[in-house]
PDB file of C-alpha atoms in Angstrom:
ATOM      1  CA  PRO A   1     279.599  26.342 122.138  1.00  0.00           C
ATOM      2  CA  ALA A   2     281.372  25.331 118.920  1.00  0.00           C
ATOM      3  CA  ASP A   3     282.277  21.911 120.357  1.00  0.00           C
ATOM      4  CA  ASP A   4     278.590  21.143 120.935  1.00  0.00           C
ATOM      5  CA  MET A   5     277.743  22.271 117.388  1.00  0.00           C
ATOM      6  CA  HIS A   6     280.552  20.101 116.022  1.00  0.00           C
ATOM      7  CA  ASP A   7     279.239  17.089 117.948  1.00  0.00           C
ATOM      8  CA  LEU A   8     275.651  17.650 116.758  1.00  0.00           C
ATOM      9  CA  CYS A   9     276.651  18.142 113.117  1.00  0.00           C
ATOM     10  CA  SER A  10     278.903  15.087 113.261  1.00  0.00           C
ATOM     11  CA  ALA A  11     276.078  13.030 114.729  1.00  0.00           C
ATOM     12  CA  LEU A  12     273.726  14.166 111.932  1.00  0.00           C
ATOM     13  CA  VAL A  13     276.201  13.134 109.253  1.00  0.00           C
ATOM     14  CA  ASP A  14     276.926   9.820 110.985  1.00  0.00           C
ATOM     15  CA  LEU A  15     273.206   9.049 111.312  1.00  0.00           C
ATOM     16  CA  MET A  16     272.578   9.939 107.692  1.00  0.00           C
ATOM     17  CA  VAL A  17     275.289   7.536 106.565  1.00  0.00           C
ATOM     18  CA  ALA A  18     274.140   4.791 108.948  1.00  0.00           C
ATOM     19  CA  ASP A  19     270.366   5.005 108.491  1.00  0.00           C
ATOM     20  CA  ARG A  20     269.071   7.732 106.205  1.00  0.00           C
ATOM     21  CA  PRO A  21     265.376   6.647 106.291  1.00  0.00           C
ATOM     22  CA  LEU A  22     265.378   6.714 110.104  1.00  0.00           C
ATOM     23  CA  LEU A  23     266.877  10.200 110.262  1.00  0.00           C
ATOM     24  CA  LEU A  24     264.449  11.529 107.646  1.00  0.00           C
ATOM     25  CA  ALA A  25     261.554   9.983 109.607  1.00  0.00           C
ATOM     26  CA  ALA A  26     262.566  12.225 112.517  1.00  0.00           C
ATOM     27  CA  LEU A  27     261.304  15.170 110.481  1.00  0.00           C
ATOM     28  CA  SER A  28     257.726  14.088 111.103  1.00  0.00           C
ATOM     29  CA  LEU A  29     258.023  13.541 114.849  1.00  0.00           C
ATOM     30  CA  PRO A  30     255.803  15.870 116.873  1.00  0.00           C
ATOM     31  CA  ASN A  31     257.401  18.520 119.031  1.00  0.00           C
ATOM     32  CA  THR A  32     256.391  17.568 122.568  1.00  0.00           C
ATOM     33  CA  ASP A  33     258.431  20.148 124.449  1.00  0.00           C
ATOM     34  CA  PRO A  34     256.288  23.260 125.004  1.00  0.00           C
ATOM     35  CA  LEU A  35     259.394  25.298 125.880  1.00  0.00           C
ATOM     36  CA  ASP A  36     261.097  24.463 122.582  1.00  0.00           C
ATOM     37  CA  GLY A  37     260.133  27.188 120.119  1.00  0.00           C
ATOM     38  CA  PHE A  38     259.628  26.402 116.464  1.00  0.00           C
ATOM     39  CA  VAL A  39     262.913  28.125 115.606  1.00  0.00           C
ATOM     40  CA  THR A  40     265.035  25.452 117.321  1.00  0.00           C
ATOM     41  CA  ARG A  41     263.061  22.525 115.902  1.00  0.00           C
ATOM     42  CA  GLN A  42     263.050  24.050 112.422  1.00  0.00           C
ATOM     43  CA  ASN A  43     266.831  24.493 112.434  1.00  0.00           C
ATOM     44  CA  VAL A  44     267.361  20.843 113.322  1.00  0.00           C
ATOM     45  CA  ASN A  45     264.932  19.851 110.558  1.00  0.00           C
ATOM     46  CA  ARG A  46     266.783  22.044 108.078  1.00  0.00           C
ATOM     47  CA  ALA A  47     270.058  20.458 109.090  1.00  0.00           C
ATOM     48  CA  ILE A  48     268.613  16.964 108.582  1.00  0.00           C
ATOM     49  CA  LEU A  49     267.333  17.951 105.142  1.00  0.00           C
ATOM     50  CA  GLY A  50     270.579  19.749 104.283  1.00  0.00           C
ATOM     51  CA  VAL A  51     272.601  16.656 105.128  1.00  0.00           C
ATOM     52  CA  SER A  52     270.239  14.537 103.038  1.00  0.00           C
ATOM     53  CA  VAL A  53     270.428  16.842 100.014  1.00  0.00           C
ATOM     54  CA  ALA A  54     274.213  17.129 100.247  1.00  0.00           C
ATOM     55  CA  CYS A  55     274.566  13.338 100.459  1.00  0.00           C
ATOM     56  CA  SER A  56     272.227  12.946  97.470  1.00  0.00           C
ATOM     57  CA  LEU A  57     274.391  15.364  95.481  1.00  0.00           C
ATOM     58  CA  GLY A  58     277.467  13.253  96.229  1.00  0.00           C
ATOM     59  CA  TYR A  59     279.254  15.811  98.376  1.00  0.00           C
ATOM     60  CA  SER A  60     282.200  14.669 100.476  1.00  0.00           C
ATOM     61  CA  GLU A  61     281.803  14.070 104.183  1.00  0.00           C
ATOM     62  CA  ALA A  62     283.650  17.330 104.911  1.00  0.00           C
ATOM     63  CA  GLN A  63     281.313  19.270 102.607  1.00  0.00           C
ATOM     64  CA  VAL A  64     278.262  17.635 104.180  1.00  0.00           C
ATOM     65  CA  ARG A  65     279.498  18.683 107.617  1.00  0.00           C
ATOM     66  CA  GLU A  66     279.959  22.284 106.425  1.00  0.00           C
ATOM     67  CA  ILE A  67     276.419  22.338 105.078  1.00  0.00           C
ATOM     68  CA  SER A  68     275.068  20.869 108.312  1.00  0.00           C
ATOM     69  CA  TYR A  69     276.696  23.658 110.320  1.00  0.00           C
ATOM     70  CA  GLY A  70     275.200  26.274 108.011  1.00  0.00           C
ATOM     71  CA  ALA A  71     271.740  24.716 108.153  1.00  0.00           C
ATOM     72  CA  LEU A  72     271.814  24.285 111.912  1.00  0.00           C
ATOM     73  CA  LEU A  73     273.074  27.796 112.683  1.00  0.00           C
ATOM     74  CA  HIS A  74     271.651  29.871 109.830  1.00  0.00           C
ATOM     75  CA  ASP A  75     268.906  31.481 111.932  1.00  0.00           C
ATOM     76  CA  ILE A  76     270.983  32.148 115.045  1.00  0.00           C
ATOM     77  CA  GLY A  77     270.457  35.866 114.424  1.00  0.00           C
ATOM     78  CA  MET A  78     266.806  35.346 115.361  1.00  0.00           C
ATOM     79  CA  LEU A  79     268.069  35.403 118.954  1.00  0.00           C
ATOM     80  CA  MET A  80     268.550  39.147 118.453  1.00  0.00           C
ATOM     81  CA  VAL A  81     264.939  39.654 117.316  1.00  0.00           C
ATOM     82  CA  PRO A  82     262.438  40.349 120.107  1.00  0.00           C
ATOM     83  CA  ARG A  83     260.716  37.073 120.992  1.00  0.00           C
ATOM     84  CA  HIS A  84     257.241  38.603 120.793  1.00  0.00           C
ATOM     85  CA  LEU A  85     257.872  39.269 117.077  1.00  0.00           C
ATOM     86  CA  VAL A  86     259.152  35.774 116.397  1.00  0.00           C
ATOM     87  CA  MET A  87     256.114  34.195 118.054  1.00  0.00           C
ATOM     88  CA  LYS A  88     253.504  36.756 116.949  1.00  0.00           C
ATOM     89  CA  LYS A  89     250.249  35.088 115.905  1.00  0.00           C
ATOM     90  CA  ALA A  90     249.128  37.907 113.608  1.00  0.00           C
ATOM     91  CA  PRO A  91     250.667  39.352 110.447  1.00  0.00           C
ATOM     92  CA  LEU A  92     253.650  41.609 111.072  1.00  0.00           C
ATOM     93  CA  ASP A  93     253.447  45.325 110.351  1.00  0.00           C
ATOM     94  CA  GLU A  94     256.145  46.998 108.228  1.00  0.00           C
ATOM     95  CA  GLN A  95     258.448  47.868 111.141  1.00  0.00           C
ATOM     96  CA  GLU A  96     258.101  44.414 112.711  1.00  0.00           C
ATOM     97  CA  ARG A  97     258.859  42.761 109.375  1.00  0.00           C
ATOM     98  CA  PHE A  98     261.937  44.992 109.026  1.00  0.00           C
ATOM     99  CA  GLU A  99     263.196  43.745 112.407  1.00  0.00           C
ATOM    100  CA  ILE A 100     262.755  40.103 111.340  1.00  0.00           C
ATOM    101  CA  LEU A 101     264.501  40.736 108.002  1.00  0.00           C
ATOM    102  CA  LYS A 102     267.616  41.945 109.836  1.00  0.00           C
ATOM    103  CA  HIS A 103     268.297  38.544 111.360  1.00  0.00           C
ATOM    104  CA  PRO A 104     270.688  37.325 108.595  1.00  0.00           C
ATOM    105  CA  ILE A 105     272.872  40.346 109.355  1.00  0.00           C
ATOM    106  CA  HIS A 106     272.794  39.422 113.047  1.00  0.00           C
ATOM    107  CA  SER A 107     273.627  35.814 112.115  1.00  0.00           C
ATOM    108  CA  LEU A 108     276.605  36.913 110.019  1.00  0.00           C
ATOM    109  CA  ASP A 109     277.908  39.079 112.851  1.00  0.00           C
ATOM    110  CA  MET A 110     277.463  36.430 115.535  1.00  0.00           C
ATOM    111  CA  LEU A 111     278.899  33.548 113.504  1.00  0.00           C
ATOM    112  CA  SER A 112     281.859  35.578 112.241  1.00  0.00           C
ATOM    113  CA  ARG A 113     283.027  35.889 115.853  1.00  0.00           C
ATOM    114  CA  LEU A 114     282.498  32.208 116.724  1.00  0.00           C
ATOM    115  CA  LYS A 115     285.633  30.061 116.730  1.00  0.00           C
ATOM    116  CA  GLY A 116     285.721  26.413 115.717  1.00  0.00           C
ATOM    117  CA  ILE A 117     283.028  26.441 113.018  1.00  0.00           C
ATOM    118  CA  PRO A 118     283.601  26.116 109.268  1.00  0.00           C
ATOM    119  CA  ARG A 119     284.573  29.415 107.629  1.00  0.00           C
ATOM    120  CA  CYS A 120     281.620  29.180 105.228  1.00  0.00           C
ATOM    121  CA  THR A 121     278.989  29.035 108.007  1.00  0.00           C
ATOM    122  CA  PRO A 122     278.561  32.831 108.349  1.00  0.00           C
ATOM    123  CA  LEU A 123     278.152  33.174 104.571  1.00  0.00           C
ATOM    124  CA  ILE A 124     275.515  30.428 104.454  1.00  0.00           C
ATOM    125  CA  ALA A 125     273.596  32.135 107.254  1.00  0.00           C
ATOM    126  CA  TYR A 126     273.831  35.511 105.533  1.00  0.00           C
ATOM    127  CA  GLN A 127     272.689  34.263 102.128  1.00  0.00           C
ATOM    128  CA  CYS A 128     270.148  31.521 102.825  1.00  0.00           C
ATOM    129  CA  HIS A 129     267.128  33.866 102.734  1.00  0.00           C
ATOM    130  CA  GLU A 130     268.044  35.206  99.314  1.00  0.00           C
ATOM    131  CA  ARG A 131     266.020  33.894  96.367  1.00  0.00           C
ATOM    132  CA  GLY A 132     267.290  33.021  92.910  1.00  0.00           C
ATOM    133  CA  ASP A 133     265.099  35.666  91.289  1.00  0.00           C
ATOM    134  CA  GLY A 134     266.469  38.444  93.510  1.00  0.00           C
ATOM    135  CA  SER A 135     263.375  38.741  95.710  1.00  0.00           C
ATOM    136  CA  GLY A 136     265.032  37.556  98.934  1.00  0.00           C
ATOM    137  CA  TYR A 137     266.855  39.369 101.706  1.00  0.00           C
ATOM    138  CA  PRO A 138     269.036  40.961 103.010  1.00  0.00           C
ATOM    139  CA  ARG A 139     270.704  41.942  99.673  1.00  0.00           C
ATOM    140  CA  ARG A 140     268.278  40.750  96.934  1.00  0.00           C
ATOM    141  CA  LYS A 141     271.022  38.664  95.333  1.00  0.00           C
ATOM    142  CA  LYS A 142     270.346  36.513  92.261  1.00  0.00           C
ATOM    143  CA  ALA A 143     271.093  32.789  92.029  1.00  0.00           C
ATOM    144  CA  HIS A 144     274.356  33.085  90.096  1.00  0.00           C
ATOM    145  CA  THR A 145     275.888  35.223  92.882  1.00  0.00           C
ATOM    146  CA  LEU A 146     275.000  32.860  95.745  1.00  0.00           C
ATOM    147  CA  PHE A 147     277.299  30.309  97.370  1.00  0.00           C
ATOM    148  CA  ARG A 148     276.186  26.777  96.442  1.00  0.00           C
ATOM    149  CA  TYR A 149     275.863  25.681 100.085  1.00  0.00           C
ATOM    150  CA  SER A 150     273.602  28.681 100.725  1.00  0.00           C
ATOM    151  CA  LYS A 151     271.348  27.463  97.915  1.00  0.00           C
ATOM    152  CA  ILE A 152     271.022  24.046  99.571  1.00  0.00           C
ATOM    153  CA  VAL A 153     270.126  25.570 102.930  1.00  0.00           C
ATOM    154  CA  MET A 154     267.731  27.960 101.146  1.00  0.00           C
ATOM    155  CA  LEU A 155     265.931  24.997  99.582  1.00  0.00           C
ATOM    156  CA  CYS A 156     265.629  23.265 102.961  1.00  0.00           C
ATOM    157  CA  ASP A 157     264.475  26.493 104.602  1.00  0.00           C
ATOM    158  CA  VAL A 158     261.723  27.063 102.032  1.00  0.00           C
ATOM    159  CA  TYR A 159     260.557  23.448 102.264  1.00  0.00           C
ATOM    160  CA  CYS A 160     260.369  23.571 106.071  1.00  0.00           C
ATOM    161  CA  ALA A 161     258.610  26.946 105.998  1.00  0.00           C
ATOM    162  CA  MET A 162     255.944  25.612 103.647  1.00  0.00           C
ATOM    163  CA  THR A 163     255.358  22.323 105.455  1.00  0.00           C
ATOM    164  CA  SER A 164     255.550  23.387 109.100  1.00  0.00           C
ATOM    165  CA  PRO A 165     253.079  25.360 111.170  1.00  0.00           C
ATOM    166  CA  ARG A 166     254.015  28.853 112.252  1.00  0.00           C
ATOM    167  CA  PRO A 167     252.608  30.824 115.169  1.00  0.00           C
ATOM    168  CA  PHE A 168     250.478  32.755 112.672  1.00  0.00           C
ATOM    169  CA  ARG A 169     249.394  29.912 110.319  1.00  0.00           C
ATOM    170  CA  GLN A 170     248.976  26.169 109.887  1.00  0.00           C
ATOM    171  CA  ALA A 171     251.268  24.035 107.741  1.00  0.00           C
ATOM    172  CA  LYS A 172     250.418  23.703 104.051  1.00  0.00           C
TER     173      LYS A 172
END
């Protein structure tokens, strides 16, 4: 529910303002809940990083909250991808990869219908897997065409992807 998302994003911003080192230390805590898939934990980590980056850039509290929503909800479209693909421990074949790559479109659709979230949240979710050189997805957009909040979430997403284990590989 949007109220729960608002409360979580507000808590992230409040914690960042109150004790940034403590909140950033939470990124390294082990995931002890076997039922909590990496997708949920990774989205919280991205939100923590997104709030940190936005604060470092001097964004207003309202802007930081908007970025936290985008970071927290950007992969919600993964709920529409079959779980066995999300958790697959082997490389994906072409069709499986295609299904995964559709999740930003699912995110855009789902978030566009959700009331009570910032208007920019669906756009962040749709664009955060694009890459500045045009190699991303779903539209292969270049950096100059991307929303600045999407770029922040993209940075956090790439960092978390590189430093966190996946079902099919260890962290780097």
